[in-house]
Coordinates of C-alpha atoms in Angstrom, one line a residue:
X1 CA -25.2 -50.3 -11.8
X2 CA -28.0 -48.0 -10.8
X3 CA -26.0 -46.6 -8.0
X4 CA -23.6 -45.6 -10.1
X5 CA -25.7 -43.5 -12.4
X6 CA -27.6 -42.2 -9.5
X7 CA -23.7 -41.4 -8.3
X8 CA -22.9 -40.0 -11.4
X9 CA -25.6 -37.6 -12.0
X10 CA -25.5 -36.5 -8.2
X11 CA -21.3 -35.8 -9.3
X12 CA -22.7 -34.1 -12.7
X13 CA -25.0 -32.1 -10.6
X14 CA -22.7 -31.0 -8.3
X15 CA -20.0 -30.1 -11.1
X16 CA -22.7 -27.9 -12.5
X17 CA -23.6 -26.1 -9.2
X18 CA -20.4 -25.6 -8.4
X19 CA -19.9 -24.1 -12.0
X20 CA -22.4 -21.5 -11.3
X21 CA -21.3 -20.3 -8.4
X22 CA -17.6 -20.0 -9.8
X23 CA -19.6 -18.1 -12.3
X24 CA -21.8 -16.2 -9.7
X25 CA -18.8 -15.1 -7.7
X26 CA -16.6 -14.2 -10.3
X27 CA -19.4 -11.7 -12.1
X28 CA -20.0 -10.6 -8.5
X29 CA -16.4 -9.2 -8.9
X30 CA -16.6 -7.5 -11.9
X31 CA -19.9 -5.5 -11.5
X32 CA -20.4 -3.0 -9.2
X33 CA -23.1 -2.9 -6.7
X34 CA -25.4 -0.8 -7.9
X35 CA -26.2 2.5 -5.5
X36 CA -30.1 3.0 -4.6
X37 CA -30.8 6.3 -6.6
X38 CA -33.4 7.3 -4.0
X39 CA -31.2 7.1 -1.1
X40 CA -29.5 10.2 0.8
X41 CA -25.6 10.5 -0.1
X42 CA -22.5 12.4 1.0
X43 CA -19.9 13.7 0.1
X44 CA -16.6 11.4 -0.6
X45 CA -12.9 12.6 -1.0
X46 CA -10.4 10.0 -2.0
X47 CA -6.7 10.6 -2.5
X48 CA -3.6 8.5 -2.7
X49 CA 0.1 8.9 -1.0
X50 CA 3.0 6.3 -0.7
X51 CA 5.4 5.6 1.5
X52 CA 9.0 6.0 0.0
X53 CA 11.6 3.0 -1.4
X54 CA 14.6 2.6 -1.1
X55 CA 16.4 1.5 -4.6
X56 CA 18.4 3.6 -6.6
X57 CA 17.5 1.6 -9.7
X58 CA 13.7 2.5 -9.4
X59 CA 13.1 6.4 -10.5
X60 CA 9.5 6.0 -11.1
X61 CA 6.4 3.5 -10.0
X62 CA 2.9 3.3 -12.2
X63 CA -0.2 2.5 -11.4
X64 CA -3.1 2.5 -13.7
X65 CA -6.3 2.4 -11.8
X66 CA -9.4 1.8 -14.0
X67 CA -12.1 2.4 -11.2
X68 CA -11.9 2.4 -7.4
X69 CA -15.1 1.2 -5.3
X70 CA -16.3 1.7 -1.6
X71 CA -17.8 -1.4 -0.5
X72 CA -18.4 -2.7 -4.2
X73 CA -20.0 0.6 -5.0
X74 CA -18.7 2.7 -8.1
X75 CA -16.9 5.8 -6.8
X76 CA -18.0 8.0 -9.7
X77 CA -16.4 10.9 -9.1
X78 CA -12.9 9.0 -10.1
X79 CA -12.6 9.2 -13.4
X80 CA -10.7 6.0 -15.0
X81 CA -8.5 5.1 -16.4
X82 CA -5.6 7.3 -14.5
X83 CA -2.1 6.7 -14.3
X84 CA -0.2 7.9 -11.1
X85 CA 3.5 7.8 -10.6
X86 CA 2.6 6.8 -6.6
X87 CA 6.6 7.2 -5.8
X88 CA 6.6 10.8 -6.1
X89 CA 3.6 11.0 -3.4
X90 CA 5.4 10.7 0.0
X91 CA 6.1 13.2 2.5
X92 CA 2.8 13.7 3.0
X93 CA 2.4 14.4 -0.9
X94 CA -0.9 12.9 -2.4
X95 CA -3.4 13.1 -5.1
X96 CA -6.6 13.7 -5.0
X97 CA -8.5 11.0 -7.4
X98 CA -11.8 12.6 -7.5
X99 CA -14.6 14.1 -4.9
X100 CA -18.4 13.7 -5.1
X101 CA -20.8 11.8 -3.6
X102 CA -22.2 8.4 -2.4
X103 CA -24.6 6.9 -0.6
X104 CA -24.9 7.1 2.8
X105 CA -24.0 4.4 5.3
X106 CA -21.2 2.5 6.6
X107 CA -18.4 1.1 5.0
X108 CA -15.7 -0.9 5.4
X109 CA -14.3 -2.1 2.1
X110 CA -12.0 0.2 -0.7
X111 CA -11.5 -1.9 -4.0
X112 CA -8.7 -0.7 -6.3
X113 CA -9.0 -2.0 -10.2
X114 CA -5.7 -2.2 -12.0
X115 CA -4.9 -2.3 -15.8
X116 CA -2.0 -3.9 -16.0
X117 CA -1.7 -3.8 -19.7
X118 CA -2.3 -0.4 -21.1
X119 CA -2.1 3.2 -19.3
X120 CA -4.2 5.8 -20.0
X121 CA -2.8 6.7 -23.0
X122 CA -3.3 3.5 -24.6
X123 CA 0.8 2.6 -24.5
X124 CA 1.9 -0.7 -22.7
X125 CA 2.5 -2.2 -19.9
X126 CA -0.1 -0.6 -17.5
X127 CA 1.3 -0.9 -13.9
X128 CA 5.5 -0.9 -14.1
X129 CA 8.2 0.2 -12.8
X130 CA 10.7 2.9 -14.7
X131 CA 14.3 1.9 -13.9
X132 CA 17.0 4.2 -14.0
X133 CA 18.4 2.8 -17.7
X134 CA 14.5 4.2 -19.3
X135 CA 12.9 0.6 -19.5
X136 CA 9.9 -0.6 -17.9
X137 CA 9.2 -3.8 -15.3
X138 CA 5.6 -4.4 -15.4
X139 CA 4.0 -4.6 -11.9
X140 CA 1.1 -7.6 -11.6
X141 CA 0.4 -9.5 -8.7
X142 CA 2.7 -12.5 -8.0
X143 CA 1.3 -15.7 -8.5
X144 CA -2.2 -14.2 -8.9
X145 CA -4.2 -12.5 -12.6
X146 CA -6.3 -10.8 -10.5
X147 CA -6.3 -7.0 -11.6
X148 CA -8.7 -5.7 -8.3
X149 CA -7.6 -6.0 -5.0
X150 CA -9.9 -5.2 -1.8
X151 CA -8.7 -3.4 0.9
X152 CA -10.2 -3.7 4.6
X153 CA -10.7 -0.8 6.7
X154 CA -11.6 0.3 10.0
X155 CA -15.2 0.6 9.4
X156 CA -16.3 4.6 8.7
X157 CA -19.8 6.4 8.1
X158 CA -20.8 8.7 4.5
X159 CA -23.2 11.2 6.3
X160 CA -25.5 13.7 4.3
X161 CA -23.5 16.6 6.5
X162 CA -19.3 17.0 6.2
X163 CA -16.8 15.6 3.7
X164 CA -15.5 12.0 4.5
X165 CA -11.7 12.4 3.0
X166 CA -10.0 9.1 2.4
X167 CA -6.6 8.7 1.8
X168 CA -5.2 5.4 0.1
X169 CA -1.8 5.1 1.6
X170 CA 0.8 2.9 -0.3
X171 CA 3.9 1.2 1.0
X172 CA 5.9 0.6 -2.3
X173 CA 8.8 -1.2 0.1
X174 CA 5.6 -3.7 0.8
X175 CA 4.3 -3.6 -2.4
X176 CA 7.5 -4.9 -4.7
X177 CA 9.5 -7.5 -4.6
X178 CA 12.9 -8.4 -6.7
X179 CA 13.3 -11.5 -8.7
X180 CA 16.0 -13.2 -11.1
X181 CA 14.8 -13.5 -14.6
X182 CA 17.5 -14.7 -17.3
X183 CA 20.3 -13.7 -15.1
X184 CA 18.7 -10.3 -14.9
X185 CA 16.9 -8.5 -11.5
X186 CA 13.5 -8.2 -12.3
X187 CA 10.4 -6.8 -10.3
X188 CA 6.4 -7.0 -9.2
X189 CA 4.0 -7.1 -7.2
X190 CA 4.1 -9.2 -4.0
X191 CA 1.4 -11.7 -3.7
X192 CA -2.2 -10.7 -3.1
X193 CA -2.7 -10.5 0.7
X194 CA 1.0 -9.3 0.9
X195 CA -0.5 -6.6 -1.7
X196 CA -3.7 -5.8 0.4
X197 CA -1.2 -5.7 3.4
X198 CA 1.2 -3.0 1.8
X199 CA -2.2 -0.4 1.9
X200 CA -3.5 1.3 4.2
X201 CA -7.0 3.4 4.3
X202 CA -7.3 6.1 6.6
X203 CA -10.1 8.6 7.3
X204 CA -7.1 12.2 6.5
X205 CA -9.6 14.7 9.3
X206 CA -8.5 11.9 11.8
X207 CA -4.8 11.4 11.3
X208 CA -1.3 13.5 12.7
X209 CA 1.7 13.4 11.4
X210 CA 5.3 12.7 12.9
X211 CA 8.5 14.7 11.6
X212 CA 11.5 15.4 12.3
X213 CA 15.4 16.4 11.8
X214 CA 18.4 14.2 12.5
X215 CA 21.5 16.2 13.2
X216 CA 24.7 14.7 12.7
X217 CA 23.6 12.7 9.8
X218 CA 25.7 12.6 7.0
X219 CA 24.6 9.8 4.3
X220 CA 28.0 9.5 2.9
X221 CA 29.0 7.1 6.2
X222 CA 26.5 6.2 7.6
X223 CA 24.6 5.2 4.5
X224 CA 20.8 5.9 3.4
X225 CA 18.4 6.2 6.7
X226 CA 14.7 4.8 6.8
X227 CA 11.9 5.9 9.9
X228 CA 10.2 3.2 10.3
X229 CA 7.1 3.9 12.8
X230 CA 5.1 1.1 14.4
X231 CA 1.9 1.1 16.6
X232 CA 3.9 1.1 20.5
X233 CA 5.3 -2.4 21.3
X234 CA 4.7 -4.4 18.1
X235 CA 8.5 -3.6 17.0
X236 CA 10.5 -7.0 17.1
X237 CA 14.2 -6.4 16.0
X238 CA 14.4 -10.3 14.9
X239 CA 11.6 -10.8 13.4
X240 CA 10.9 -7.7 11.3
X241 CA 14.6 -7.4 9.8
X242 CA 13.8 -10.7 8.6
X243 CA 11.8 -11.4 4.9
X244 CA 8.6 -12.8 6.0
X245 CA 6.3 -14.4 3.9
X246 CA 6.4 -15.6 0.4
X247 CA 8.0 -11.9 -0.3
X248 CA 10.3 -11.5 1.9
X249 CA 9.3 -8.3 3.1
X250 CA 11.6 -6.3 5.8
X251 CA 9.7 -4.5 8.5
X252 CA 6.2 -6.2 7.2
X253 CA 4.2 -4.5 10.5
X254 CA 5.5 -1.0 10.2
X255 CA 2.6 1.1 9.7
X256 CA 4.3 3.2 8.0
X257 CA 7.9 5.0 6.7
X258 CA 9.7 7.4 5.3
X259 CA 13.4 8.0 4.2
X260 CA 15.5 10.7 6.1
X261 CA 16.9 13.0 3.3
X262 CA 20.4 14.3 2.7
X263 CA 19.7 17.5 5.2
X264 CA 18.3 14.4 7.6
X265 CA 14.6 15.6 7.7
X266 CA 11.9 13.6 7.3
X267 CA 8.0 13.2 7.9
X268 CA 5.8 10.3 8.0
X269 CA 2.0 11.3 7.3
X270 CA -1.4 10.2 8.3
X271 CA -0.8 8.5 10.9
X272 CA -4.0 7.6 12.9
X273 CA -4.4 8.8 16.7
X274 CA -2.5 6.7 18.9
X275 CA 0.7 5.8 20.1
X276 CA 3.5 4.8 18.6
X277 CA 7.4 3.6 18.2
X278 CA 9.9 4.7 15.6
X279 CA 13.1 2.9 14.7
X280 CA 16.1 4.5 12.4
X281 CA 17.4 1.5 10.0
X282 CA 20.4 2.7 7.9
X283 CA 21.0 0.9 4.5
X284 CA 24.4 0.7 2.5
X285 CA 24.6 0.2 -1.6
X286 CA 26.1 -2.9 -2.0
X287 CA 28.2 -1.8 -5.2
X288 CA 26.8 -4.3 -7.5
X289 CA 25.4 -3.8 -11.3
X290 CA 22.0 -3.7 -9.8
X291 CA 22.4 -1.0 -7.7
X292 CA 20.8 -3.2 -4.8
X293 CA 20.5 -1.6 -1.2
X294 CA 20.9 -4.3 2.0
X295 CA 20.0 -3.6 5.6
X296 CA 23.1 -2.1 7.3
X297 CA 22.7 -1.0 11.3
X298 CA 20.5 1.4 12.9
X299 CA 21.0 4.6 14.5
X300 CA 21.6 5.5 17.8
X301 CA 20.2 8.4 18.7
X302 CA 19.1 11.0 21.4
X303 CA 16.0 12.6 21.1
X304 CA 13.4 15.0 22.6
X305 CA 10.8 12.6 23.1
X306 CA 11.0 9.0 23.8
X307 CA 11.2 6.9 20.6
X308 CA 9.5 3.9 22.3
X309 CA 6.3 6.2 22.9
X310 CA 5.4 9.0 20.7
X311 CA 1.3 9.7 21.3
X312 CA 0.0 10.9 17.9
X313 CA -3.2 13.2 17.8
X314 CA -5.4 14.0 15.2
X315 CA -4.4 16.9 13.6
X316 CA -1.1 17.1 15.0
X317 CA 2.6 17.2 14.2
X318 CA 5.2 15.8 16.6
X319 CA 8.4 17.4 15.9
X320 CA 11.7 15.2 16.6
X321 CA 14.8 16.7 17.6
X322 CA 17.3 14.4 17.1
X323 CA 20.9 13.7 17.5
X324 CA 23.5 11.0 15.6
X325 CA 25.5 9.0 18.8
X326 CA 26.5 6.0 16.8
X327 CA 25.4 2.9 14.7
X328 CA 23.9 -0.3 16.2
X329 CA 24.7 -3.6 14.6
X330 CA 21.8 -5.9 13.9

């Protein structure tokens, strides 16, 4: 009998600890990590881009971001809360969400707030989707109430000399997912890592850009056309046009993307030195109510530089000449 109350209270005990540190961690999210007033800072500029999707039923994507933090510090200079249509910010179109400065040191951690019931004018939902018809899906993360999400960085320094310009990089293809909800397509987010996986965070004085122009293209026939660039020899035809994880995301380890347009141009932006592959994927409507889009072929094409190795410098373009041979079947 007395081990049993001595079990019991060491259970009670443990219950309450436990509590606490729920408790601990979960205030440890919502307050910011105070700055040291006395310490040297630098100056911070933070803007936000996207990488395009391909759905003709989408016209607009929201995002209401109440705060954004650099390693759990308040970025001050973004003033909250600010709602950003993030689909119109591709083709190396951003926005800059605020410069000023921070303490100095190295970081390695962006966090990203969300409302995902008001924007900032007050009016409901927060974080949604505007379909072509004029109503709104409203974007949370799937399976998760969180409303912050961290994203991990390559690790980069806030000195007292220069301006250390970040750009927040979105992959909306990543970042939604489709579901059936009374017999009607619906959308959000994809889950939490899949979410902190559809962003990236670059360091813009250190990044090129790839573009280029497809001639021969013609949309009409050969359907809607997506660049998809990956870092050189992580491209794996199988595997990527196949949903992976819980989302089923398509090309999951592209770095990035962009759509070719009617003229067949298109540019894929802030890109970090190195080298990389690109890979044409060409997409038909499928004709249904939804206006859904499915994987098609890819393009064969001739280019000026090889597609399976295209070095990328900072502050540099690479311009593609290419040329339409033919379709490839999956």
């Amino acid at each position: 009998m007395k081990t049993n109350k001595i079990l019991t209270y060491a259970f009670l005990l443990l219950g309450a600890s436990l509590f606490q540190w729920s408790c601990s961690k979960e205030s440890d999210s919502l307050e910011p990590v105070p700055q040291d007033p006395n310490a040297p800072k630098g100056q911070v500029r933070i803007g936000i881009t996207d990488a395009p999707i391909d759905n003709a039923e989408i016209k607009g994507a929201f995002v209401t971001i109440t705060e954004v933090r650099l390693d759990g510090k308040k970025f001050e200079a973004f003033q909250g809360p600010k709602t950003i249509n993030i689909a119109e910010l591709n083709n190396g179109n951003f926005l800059t969400l605020g410069e000023g400065q921070l303490q100095t040191g190295t970081y390695s951690k962006l966090t990203l707030i969300f409302d995902y019931e008001k924007d900032q004018t007050g009016n409901a939902p927060g974080s949604y989707l505007l379909k072509a018809d004029g109503t709104k899906s409203k974007l949370v993360i799937s399976g998760n109430s969180r409303n912050s999400l961290d994203v991990n960085t390559k690790s980069f320094t806030i000195n007292q000399d220069g301006t250390t310009d970040l750009m927040i990089d979105f992959d909306l293809r990543k970042a939604i997912k489709t579901f059936n909800e009374n017999a009607k397509k619906n959308y959000s987010f994809v889950t939490y890592g899949e979410l902190q996986s559809s962003i990236r965070v670059v360091n813009k004085n250190t990044t090129g850009s790839i573009t280029g122009q497809v001639s021969g293209y013609n949309a009409s026939t050969m359907g809607n056309v997506v660049a998809y660039v990956y870092k050189k020899g992580e491209f794996n035809q199988s595997t990527e046009t196949k949903g992976q994880g819980d989302s089923s995301v398509e090309f999951k380890n592209a770095v990035s993307s962009a759509k070719v347009d009617g003229g067949g141009n298109f540019k894929v932006s802030f890109l970090e030195e190195g080298d990389y592959e690109v890979h044409f994927a060409s997409y038909k409507n499928t004709g249904d109510a939804n206006s859904s889009v499915v994987l098609n072929s890819f393009l064969s094409l001739s280019s000026n530089l090889d597609l399976s190795k295209i070095s990328v410098k900072t502050n540099a373009e690479i311009r593609l000449s290419l040329s339409v041979k033919g379709l490839l079947g999956l």
